[in-house]
Short mmCIF file of C-alpha atoms in Angstrom, two decimals:
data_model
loop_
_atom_site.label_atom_id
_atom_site.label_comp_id
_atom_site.label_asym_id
_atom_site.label_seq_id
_atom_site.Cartn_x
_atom_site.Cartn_y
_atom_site.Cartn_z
CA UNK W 1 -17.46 14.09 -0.69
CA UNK W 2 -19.98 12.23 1.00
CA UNK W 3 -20.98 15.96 3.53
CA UNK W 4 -21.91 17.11 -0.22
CA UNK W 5 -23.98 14.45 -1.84
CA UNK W 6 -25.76 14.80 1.53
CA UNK W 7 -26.16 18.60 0.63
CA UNK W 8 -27.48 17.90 -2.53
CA UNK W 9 -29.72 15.25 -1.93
CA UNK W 10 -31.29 16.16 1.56
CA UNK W 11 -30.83 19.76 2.57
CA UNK W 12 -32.02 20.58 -1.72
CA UNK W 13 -28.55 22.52 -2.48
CA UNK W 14 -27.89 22.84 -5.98
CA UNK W 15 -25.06 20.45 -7.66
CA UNK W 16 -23.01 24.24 -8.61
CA UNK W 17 -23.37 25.55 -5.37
CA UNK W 18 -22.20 22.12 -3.34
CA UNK W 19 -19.25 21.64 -5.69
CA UNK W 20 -17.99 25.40 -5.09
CA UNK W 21 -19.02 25.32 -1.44
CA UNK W 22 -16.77 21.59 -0.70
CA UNK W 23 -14.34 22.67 -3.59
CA UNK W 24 -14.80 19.25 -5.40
CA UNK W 25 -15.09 19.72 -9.39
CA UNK W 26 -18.39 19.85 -10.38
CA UNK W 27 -18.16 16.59 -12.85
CA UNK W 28 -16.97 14.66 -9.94
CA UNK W 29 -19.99 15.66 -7.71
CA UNK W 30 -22.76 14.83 -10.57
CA UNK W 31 -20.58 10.96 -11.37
CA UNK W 32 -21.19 10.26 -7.65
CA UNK W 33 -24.48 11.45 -6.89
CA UNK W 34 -25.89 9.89 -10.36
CA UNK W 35 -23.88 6.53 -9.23
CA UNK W 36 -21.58 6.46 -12.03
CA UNK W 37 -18.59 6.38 -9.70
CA UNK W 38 -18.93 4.31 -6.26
CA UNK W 39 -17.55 6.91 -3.29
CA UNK W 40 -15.41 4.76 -1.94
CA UNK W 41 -13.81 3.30 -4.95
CA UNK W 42 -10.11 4.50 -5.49
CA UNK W 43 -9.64 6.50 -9.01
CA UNK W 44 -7.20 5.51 -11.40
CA UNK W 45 -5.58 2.31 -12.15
CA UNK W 46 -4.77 -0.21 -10.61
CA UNK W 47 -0.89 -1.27 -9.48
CA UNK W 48 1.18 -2.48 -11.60
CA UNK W 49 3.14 -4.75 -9.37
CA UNK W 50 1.59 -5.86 -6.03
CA UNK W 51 2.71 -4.73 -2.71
CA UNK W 52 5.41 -7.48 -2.03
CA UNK W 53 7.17 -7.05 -4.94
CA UNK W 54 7.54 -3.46 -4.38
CA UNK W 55 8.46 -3.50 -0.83
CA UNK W 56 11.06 -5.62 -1.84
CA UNK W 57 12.26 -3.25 -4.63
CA UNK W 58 12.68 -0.65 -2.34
CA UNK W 59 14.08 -2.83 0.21
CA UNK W 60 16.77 -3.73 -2.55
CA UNK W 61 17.13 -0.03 -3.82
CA UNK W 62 17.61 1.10 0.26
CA UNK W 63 19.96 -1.83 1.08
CA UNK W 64 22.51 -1.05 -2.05
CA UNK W 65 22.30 2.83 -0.96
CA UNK W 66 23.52 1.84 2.48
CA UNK W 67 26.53 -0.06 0.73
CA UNK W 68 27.59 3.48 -0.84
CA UNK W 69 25.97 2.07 -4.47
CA UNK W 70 23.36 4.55 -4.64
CA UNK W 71 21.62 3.70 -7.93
CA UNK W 72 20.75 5.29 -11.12
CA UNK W 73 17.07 5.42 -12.80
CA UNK W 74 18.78 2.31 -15.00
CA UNK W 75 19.60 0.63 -11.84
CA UNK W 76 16.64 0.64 -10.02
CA UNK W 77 15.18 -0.87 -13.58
CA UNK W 78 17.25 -3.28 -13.19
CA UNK W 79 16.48 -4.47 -9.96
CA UNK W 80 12.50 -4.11 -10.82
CA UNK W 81 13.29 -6.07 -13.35
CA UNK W 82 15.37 -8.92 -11.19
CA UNK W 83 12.36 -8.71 -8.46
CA UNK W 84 9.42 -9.10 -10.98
CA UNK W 85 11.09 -12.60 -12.47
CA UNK W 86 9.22 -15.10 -9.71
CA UNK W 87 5.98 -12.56 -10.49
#
């Protein structure tokens, strides 16, 4: 990303020609170069639960799959659910 706002800005190539030339959509390019989008920022939203809690889900999910309880989508709700209680 940041080899083709350099492009664009100091070596004078068109917006088109950088996006095709990096392979980055085209919209993407123009949002960072006009400042609309920060380049380092990560896209999309963010977590739902923070990084403890999930480690912990997983930790739970992992520890019953050793114990030959491998569980279902409704049990790994569950324990979400169980872990997210003290959050």
């Amino acid at each position: 990303m940041a080899a083709a706002i350099q492009a664009v800005t100091d070596r004078g190539m068109s917006k088109r020609q950088a996006a095709k030339y990096f392979n980055i959509p085209r919209q993407t390019l123009c949002d960072h170069i006009s400042g609309k989008t920060a380049p380092n920022k990560p896209q999309g939203r963010p977590p739902a639960l923070p990084l403890e809690v999930e480690t912990g889900v997983v930790k739970n999910v992992l520890d019953c799959a050793e114990k030959g309880f491998p569980l279902t989508r409704r049990g790994v709700l569950h324990k979400v659910g169980m872990c997210t209680v003290n959050y």
